[in-house]
Every structure is written in structure tokens, then in C-alpha cells.
XYZ file of N, CA and C in Angstrom:
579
model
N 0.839 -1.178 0.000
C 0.000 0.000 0.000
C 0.888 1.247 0.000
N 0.436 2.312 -0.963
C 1.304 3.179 -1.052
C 0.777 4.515 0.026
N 1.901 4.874 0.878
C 1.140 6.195 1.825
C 0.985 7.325 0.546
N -0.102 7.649 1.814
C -0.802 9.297 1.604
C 0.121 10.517 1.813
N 0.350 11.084 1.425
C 0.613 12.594 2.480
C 0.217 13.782 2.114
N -0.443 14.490 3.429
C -1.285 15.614 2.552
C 0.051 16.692 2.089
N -0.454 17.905 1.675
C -0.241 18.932 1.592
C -0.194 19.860 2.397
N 1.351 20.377 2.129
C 1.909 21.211 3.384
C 2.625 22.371 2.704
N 2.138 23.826 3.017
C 3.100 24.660 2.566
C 3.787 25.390 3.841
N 5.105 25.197 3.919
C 5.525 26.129 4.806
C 6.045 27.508 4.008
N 5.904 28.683 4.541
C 6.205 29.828 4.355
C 7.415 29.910 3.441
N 8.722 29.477 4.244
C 9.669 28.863 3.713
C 10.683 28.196 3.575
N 9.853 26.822 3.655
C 10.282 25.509 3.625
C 11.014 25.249 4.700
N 11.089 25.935 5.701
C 12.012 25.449 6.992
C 11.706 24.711 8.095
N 12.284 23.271 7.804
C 11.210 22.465 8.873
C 12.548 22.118 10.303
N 12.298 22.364 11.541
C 13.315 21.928 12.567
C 12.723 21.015 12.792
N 13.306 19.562 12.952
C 12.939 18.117 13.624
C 13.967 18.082 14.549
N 13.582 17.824 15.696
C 13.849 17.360 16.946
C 13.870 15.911 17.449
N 14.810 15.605 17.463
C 14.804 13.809 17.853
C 15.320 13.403 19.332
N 13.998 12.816 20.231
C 14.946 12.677 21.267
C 15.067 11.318 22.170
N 15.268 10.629 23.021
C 15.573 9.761 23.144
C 14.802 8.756 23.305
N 14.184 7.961 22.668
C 13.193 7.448 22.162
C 13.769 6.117 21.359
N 13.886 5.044 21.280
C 14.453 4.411 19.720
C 13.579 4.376 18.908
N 12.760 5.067 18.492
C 12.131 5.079 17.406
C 13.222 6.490 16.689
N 13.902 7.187 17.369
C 14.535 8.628 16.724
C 15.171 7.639 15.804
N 15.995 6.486 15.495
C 16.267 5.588 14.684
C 15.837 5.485 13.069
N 14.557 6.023 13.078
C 13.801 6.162 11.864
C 13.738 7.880 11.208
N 14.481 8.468 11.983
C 14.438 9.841 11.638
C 15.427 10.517 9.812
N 16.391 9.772 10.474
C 16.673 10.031 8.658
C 16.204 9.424 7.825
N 15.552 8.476 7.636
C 15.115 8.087 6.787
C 13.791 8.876 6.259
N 12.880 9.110 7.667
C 12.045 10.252 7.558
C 12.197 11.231 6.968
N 13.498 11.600 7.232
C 14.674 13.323 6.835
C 14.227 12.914 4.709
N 14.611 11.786 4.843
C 15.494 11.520 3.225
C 13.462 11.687 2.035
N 12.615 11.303 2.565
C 11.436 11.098 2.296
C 10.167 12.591 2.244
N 10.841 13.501 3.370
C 10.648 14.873 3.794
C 11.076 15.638 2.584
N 12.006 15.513 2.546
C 13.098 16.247 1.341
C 12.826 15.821 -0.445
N 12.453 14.705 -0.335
C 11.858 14.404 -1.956
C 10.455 14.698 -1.768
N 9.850 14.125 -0.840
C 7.853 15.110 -1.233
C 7.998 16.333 -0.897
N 8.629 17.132 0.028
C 8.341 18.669 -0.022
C 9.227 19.697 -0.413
N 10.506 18.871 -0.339
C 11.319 19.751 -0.632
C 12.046 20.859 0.308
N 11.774 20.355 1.571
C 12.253 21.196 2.497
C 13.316 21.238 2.723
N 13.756 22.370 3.410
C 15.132 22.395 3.836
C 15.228 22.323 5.622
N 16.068 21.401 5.859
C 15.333 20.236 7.369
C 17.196 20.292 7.814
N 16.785 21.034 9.269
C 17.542 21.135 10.234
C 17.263 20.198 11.301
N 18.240 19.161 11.529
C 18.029 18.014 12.844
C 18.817 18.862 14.169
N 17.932 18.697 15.057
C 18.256 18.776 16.708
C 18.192 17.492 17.199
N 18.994 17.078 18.026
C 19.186 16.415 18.767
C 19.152 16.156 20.376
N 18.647 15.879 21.103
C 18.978 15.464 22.498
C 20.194 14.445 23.031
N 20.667 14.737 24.200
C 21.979 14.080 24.164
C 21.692 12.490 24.201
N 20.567 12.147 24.641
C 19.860 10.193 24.683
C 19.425 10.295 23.036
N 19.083 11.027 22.768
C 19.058 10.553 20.973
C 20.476 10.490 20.362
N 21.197 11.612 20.814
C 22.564 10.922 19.830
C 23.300 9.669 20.458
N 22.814 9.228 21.284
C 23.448 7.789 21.996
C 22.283 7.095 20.946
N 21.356 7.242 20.004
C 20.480 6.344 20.052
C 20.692 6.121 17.943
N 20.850 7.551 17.374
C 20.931 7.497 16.250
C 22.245 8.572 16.013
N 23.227 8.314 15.293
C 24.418 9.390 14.878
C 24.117 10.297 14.424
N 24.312 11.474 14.911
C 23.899 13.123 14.190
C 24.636 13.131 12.764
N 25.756 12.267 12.600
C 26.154 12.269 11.398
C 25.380 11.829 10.334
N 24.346 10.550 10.661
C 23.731 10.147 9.487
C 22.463 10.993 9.857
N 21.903 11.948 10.717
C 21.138 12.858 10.134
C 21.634 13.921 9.729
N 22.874 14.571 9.952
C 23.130 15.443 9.137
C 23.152 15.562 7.707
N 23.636 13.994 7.261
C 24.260 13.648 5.816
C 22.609 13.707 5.520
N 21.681 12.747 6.022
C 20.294 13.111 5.430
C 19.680 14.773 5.226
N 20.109 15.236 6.182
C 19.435 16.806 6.097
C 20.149 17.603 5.130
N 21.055 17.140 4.963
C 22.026 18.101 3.818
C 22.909 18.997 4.726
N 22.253 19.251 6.075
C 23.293 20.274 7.026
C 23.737 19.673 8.312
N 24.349 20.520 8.965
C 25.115 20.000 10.393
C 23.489 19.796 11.213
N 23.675 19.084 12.122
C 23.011 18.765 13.413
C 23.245 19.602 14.206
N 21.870 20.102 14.793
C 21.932 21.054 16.048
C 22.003 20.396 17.879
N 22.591 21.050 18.785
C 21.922 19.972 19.924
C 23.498 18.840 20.448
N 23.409 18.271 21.427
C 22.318 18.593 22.345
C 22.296 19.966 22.809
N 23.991 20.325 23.054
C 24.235 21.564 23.989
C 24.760 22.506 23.018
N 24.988 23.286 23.705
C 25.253 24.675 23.148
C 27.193 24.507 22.958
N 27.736 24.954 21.442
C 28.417 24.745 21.201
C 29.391 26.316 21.528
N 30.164 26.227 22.701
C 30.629 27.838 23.268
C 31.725 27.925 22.229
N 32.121 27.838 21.405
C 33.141 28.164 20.644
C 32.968 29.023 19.555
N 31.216 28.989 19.230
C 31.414 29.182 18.076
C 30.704 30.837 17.846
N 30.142 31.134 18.978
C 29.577 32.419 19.317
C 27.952 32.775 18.954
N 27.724 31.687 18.811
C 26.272 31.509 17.991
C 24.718 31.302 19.186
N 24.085 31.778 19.091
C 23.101 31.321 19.956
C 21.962 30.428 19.225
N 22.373 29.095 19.331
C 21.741 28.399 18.302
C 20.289 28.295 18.657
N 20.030 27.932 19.613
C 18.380 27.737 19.956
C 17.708 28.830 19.423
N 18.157 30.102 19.405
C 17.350 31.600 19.299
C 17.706 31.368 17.835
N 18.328 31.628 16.933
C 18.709 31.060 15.448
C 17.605 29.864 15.012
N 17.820 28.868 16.080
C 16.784 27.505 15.218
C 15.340 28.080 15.546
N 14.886 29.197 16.573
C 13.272 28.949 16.580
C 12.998 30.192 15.724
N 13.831 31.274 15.375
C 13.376 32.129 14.322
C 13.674 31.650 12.900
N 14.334 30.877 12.615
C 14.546 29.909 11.322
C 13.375 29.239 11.256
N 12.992 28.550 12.036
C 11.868 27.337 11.890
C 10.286 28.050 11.429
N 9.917 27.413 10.346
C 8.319 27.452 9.896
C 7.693 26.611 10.706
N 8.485 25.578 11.299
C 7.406 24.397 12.054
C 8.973 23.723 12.832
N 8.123 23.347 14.266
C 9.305 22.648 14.949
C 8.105 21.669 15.176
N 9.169 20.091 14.688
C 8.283 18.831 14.966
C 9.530 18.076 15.782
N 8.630 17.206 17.005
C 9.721 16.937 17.698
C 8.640 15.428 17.632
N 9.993 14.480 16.782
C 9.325 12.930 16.531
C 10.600 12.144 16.680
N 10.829 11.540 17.616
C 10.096 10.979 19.162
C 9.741 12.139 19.739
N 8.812 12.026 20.366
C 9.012 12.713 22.160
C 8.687 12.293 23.229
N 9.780 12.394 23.679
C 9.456 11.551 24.937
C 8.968 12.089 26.225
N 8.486 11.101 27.499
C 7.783 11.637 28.305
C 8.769 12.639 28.702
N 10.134 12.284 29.012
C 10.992 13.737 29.694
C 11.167 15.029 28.959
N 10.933 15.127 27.087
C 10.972 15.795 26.142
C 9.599 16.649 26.936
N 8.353 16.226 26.971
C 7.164 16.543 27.101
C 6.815 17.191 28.205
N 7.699 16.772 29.082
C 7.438 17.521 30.748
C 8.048 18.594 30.674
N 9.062 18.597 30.284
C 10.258 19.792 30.159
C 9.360 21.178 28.993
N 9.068 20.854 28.652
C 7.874 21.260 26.914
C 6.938 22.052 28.148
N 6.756 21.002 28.760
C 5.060 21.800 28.987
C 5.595 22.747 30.462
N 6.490 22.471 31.110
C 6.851 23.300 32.229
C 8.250 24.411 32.223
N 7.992 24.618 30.879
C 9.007 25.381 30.197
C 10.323 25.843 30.698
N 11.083 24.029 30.752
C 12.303 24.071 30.928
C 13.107 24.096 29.741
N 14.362 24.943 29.673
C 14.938 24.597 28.520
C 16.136 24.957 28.535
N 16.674 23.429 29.236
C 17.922 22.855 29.958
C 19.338 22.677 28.177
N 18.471 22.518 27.592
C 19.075 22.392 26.246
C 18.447 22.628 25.023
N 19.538 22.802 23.879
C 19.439 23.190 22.579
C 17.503 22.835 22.248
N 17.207 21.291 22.485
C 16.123 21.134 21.678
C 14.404 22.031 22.563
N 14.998 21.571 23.849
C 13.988 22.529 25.091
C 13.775 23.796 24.807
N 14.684 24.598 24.777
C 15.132 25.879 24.703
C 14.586 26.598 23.270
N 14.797 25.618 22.274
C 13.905 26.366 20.832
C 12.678 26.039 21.007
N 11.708 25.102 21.228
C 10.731 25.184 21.506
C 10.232 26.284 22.637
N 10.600 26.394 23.707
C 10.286 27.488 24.589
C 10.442 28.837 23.693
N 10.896 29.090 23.121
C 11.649 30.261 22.113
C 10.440 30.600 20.644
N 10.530 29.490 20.225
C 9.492 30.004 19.023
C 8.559 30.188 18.804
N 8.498 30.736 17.538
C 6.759 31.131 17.841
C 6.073 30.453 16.296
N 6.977 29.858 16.102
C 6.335 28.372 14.730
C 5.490 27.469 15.384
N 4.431 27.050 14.594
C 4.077 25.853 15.174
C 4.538 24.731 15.623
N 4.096 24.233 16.633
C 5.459 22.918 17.511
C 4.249 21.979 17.507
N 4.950 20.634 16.850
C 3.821 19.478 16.828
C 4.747 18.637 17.364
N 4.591 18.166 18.540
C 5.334 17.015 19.487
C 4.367 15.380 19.036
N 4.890 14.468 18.589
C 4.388 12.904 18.675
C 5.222 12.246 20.034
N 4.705 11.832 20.500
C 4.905 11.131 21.926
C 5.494 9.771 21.622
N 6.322 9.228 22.096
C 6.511 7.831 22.027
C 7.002 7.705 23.504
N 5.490 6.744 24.412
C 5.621 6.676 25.335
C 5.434 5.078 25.959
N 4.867 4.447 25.263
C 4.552 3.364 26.010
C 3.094 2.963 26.783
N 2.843 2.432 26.713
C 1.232 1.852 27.833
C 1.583 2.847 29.488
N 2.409 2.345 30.084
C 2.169 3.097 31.177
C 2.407 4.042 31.208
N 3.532 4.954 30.598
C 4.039 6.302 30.784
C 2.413 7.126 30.033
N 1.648 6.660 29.001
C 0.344 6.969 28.419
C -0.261 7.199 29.504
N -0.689 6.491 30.403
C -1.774 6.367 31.456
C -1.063 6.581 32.535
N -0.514 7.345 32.708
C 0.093 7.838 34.203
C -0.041 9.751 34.068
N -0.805 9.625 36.024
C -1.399 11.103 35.886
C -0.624 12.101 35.294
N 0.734 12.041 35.541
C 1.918 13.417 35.255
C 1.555 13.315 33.668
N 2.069 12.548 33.111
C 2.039 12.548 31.268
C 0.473 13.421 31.389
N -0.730 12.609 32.000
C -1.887 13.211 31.144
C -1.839 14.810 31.888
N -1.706 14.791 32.766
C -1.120 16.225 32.801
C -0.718 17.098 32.189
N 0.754 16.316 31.461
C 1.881 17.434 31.302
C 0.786 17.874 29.488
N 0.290 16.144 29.245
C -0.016 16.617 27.682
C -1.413 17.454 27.585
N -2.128 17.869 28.373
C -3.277 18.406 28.646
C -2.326 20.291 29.003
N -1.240 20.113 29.383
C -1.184 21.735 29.584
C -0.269 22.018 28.083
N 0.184 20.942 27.506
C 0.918 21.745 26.452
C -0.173 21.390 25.396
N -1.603 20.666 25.183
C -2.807 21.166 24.688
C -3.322 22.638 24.481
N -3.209 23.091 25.955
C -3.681 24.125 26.539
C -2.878 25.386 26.008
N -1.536 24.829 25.513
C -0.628 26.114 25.179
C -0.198 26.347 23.751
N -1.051 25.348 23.195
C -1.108 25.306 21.830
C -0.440 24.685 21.259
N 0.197 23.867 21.782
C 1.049 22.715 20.961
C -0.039 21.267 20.593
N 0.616 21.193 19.306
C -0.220 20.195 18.594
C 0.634 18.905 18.719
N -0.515 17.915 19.229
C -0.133 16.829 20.106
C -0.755 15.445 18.666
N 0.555 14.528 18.466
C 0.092 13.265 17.631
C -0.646 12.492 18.463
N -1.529 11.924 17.721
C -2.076 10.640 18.454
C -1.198 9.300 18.656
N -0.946 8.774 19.772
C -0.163 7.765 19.603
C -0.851 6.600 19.649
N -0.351 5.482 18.702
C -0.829 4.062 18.476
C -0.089 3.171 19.150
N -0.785 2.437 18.732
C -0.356 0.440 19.074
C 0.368 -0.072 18.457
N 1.653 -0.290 19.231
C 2.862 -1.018 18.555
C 3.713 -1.656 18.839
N 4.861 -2.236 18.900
C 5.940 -3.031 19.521
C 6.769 -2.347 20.271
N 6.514 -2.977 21.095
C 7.567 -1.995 22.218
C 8.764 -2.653 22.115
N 10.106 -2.082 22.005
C 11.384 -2.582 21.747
C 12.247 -3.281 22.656
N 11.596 -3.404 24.050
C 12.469 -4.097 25.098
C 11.740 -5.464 25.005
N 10.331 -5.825 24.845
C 9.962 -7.401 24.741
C 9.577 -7.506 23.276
N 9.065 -6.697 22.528
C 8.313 -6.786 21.176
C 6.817 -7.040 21.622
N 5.950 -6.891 22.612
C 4.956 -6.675 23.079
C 4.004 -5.275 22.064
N 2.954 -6.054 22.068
C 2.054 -4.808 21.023
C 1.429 -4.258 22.251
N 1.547 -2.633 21.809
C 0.623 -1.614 23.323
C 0.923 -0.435 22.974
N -0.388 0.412 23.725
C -0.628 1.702 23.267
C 0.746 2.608 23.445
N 0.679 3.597 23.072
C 1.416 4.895 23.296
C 2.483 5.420 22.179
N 2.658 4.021 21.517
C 4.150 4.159 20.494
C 3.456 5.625 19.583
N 4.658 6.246 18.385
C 5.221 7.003 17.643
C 3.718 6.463 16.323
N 3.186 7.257 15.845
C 2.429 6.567 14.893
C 3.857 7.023 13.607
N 3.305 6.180 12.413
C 4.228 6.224 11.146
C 3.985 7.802 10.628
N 4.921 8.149 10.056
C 4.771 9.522 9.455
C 4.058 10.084 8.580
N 2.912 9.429 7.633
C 1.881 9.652 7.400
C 0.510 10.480 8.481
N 0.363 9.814 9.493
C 0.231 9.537 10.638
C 0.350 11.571 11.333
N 1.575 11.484 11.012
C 2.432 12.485 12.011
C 1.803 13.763 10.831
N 2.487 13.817 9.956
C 2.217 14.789 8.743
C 0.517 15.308 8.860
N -0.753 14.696 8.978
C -2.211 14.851 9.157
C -1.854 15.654 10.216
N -0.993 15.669 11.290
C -1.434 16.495 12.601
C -0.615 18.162 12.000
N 0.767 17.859 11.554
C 1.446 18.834 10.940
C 0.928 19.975 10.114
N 0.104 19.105 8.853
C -1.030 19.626 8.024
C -1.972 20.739 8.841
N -2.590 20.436 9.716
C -3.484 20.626 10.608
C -2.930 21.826 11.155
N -2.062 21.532 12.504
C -1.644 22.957 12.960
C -0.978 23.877 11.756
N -0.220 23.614 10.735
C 0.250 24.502 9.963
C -0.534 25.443 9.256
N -2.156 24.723 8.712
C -3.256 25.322 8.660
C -3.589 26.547 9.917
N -3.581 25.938 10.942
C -4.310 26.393 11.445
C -3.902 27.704 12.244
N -2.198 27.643 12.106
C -1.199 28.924 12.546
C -1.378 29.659 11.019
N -1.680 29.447 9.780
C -1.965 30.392 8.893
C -3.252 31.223 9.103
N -4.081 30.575 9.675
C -5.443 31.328 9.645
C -5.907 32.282 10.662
């Protein structure tokens, strides 16, 4: 079956993806490489420091065409990258996100590069959760995802899938990027109007 994907115009074409420690961030360049032939964007990867233990910023850089942002702030180079990545960004999508990505999101910590541009911009931010059955149904998560509802961040629905420590099927996982793109579509609409 061949995916769908709707139609997306960003302003111009600047998409920030955020990957964080999650193993599903694993699937992100490939995402990157698929992003870049249907839209044509020009796609800046952030990183968290448990995502680059999880996928090499090198093979998302080589997918994005540019350097990797993240985790931390690079003092050498005089740059204030977070303030740079959230006025660059048409859309910040952060796929994984995880429950610590999400708490930090909604109680506007921003301990690092990927925290810190989200707190910062004023693009639409569509977070997909990859949490698991319990971290789903535990009060703090429905919490944290009910106040960054509340603050206008556009939240994926998460599905039923294999969880990577038994291969057990259960709620909460990363839906496929078809999936992700419908919610993207959506808020990007809906910050134009």
C-alpha cells in the first residue's frame, strides 16, 4: 500500500525536527530523506543528548544536507543556536518525544538546545509522543499533555505497537509519518489562519 501525504506549505520551507531519546529517533533520517523528496524542504536536525546515543547526528546530518543542532550549546562558536533555530523554523516537529521531552515542553524548561527552541518560538510545535502503555496512562504525562494542549502545541495521536524491550504490542508508540504529517497539516493550517 502506497502512503498518503497531505499537503503542506511552509512559508519557507524550513522544517526543525527534533529527535529525542526514544528508539524510534532511529527512523528519523530516513524520515529526513522522504521529507526532502515530497516537499522539498530544507530540514535542520536537533538532537537530544539520549538521541545521539540512540541514532548518529552524522547520518542525520548527511540526510538533512546540514550540520546537526543539539544537544548543547556549542561555546566556541559564538552563535546562539536555539534563538537562530526557533526564528529559522516554519514548524518545529519533535518525533520521538518523549515523556521527559514533554514535561520539560510543557513546564518550560529549557535545559538544552532542543527545550530551549521550543520554549523560544513562535512556529508551530507538533510534538508525537513515544511513550509506552504506562508512561500513556500515568497522571503526570496526562497532565503534562493536557497543559501543552492548553498552550497550543499540537499533540500526535499515539498508536499500538511493539515496544522494543519485549516486542509486546501496546498503546502509546510514535504513529508512522503519514500519521504524524495529518497532525502537521493541521496545525500549519491552522497557525496560517
Amino acid at each position: 500500500m502506497t502512503a498518503t501525504f497531505p499537503e503542506i506549505e511552509l512559508p519557507r520551507g524550513n522544517l526543525l525536527l527534533i529527535g529525542t531519546g526514544s528508539i524510534m529517533v532511529s527512523v528519523l533520517p530516513a524520515w529526513v530523506m522522504v521529507l526532502r523528496d515530497r516537499y522539498g524542504w530544507n530540514i535542520t536536525g536537533c538532537v537530544t543528548r539520549t538521541a545521539a546515543e540512540l541514532v548518529r547526528p552524522a547520518a542525520l546530518a548527511a540526510a538533512c544536507g546540514r550540520p546537526v543542532i543539539g544537544p548543547g550549546w556549542d561555546a566556541g562558536t559564538g552563535e546562539v543556536v536555539h534563538r537562530w533555530a526557533a526564528e529559522w523554523a516554519d514548524l518545529v516537529l519533535a518525533a520521538p518525544a518523549t515523556n521527559n521531552f514533554l514535561a520539560k515542553c510543557a513546564h518550560g524548561f529549557s535545559d538544552d538546545v532542543a527545550s530551549a527552541t521550543v520554549a523560544f518560538t513562535e512556529a508551530p510545535v507538533v510534538l508525537a509522543p513515544a511513550l509506552g502503555r504506562r508512561l500513556l496512562s500515568a497522571p503526570a504525562t496526562e497532565r503534562n499533555l493536557a497543559l501543552l494542549a492548553g498552550d497550543g502545541r499540537a499533540l500526535v495521536p499515539t498508536t499500538t505497537g511493539r515496544a522494543a524491550f519485549n516486542g509486546a504490542a501496546e498503546p502509546g508508540m510514535m504513529p508512522d509519518l503519514p500519521a504524524v504529517l495529518d497532525v502537521v497539516a493541521k496545525a500549519v493550517r491552522s497557525n496560517a489562519a
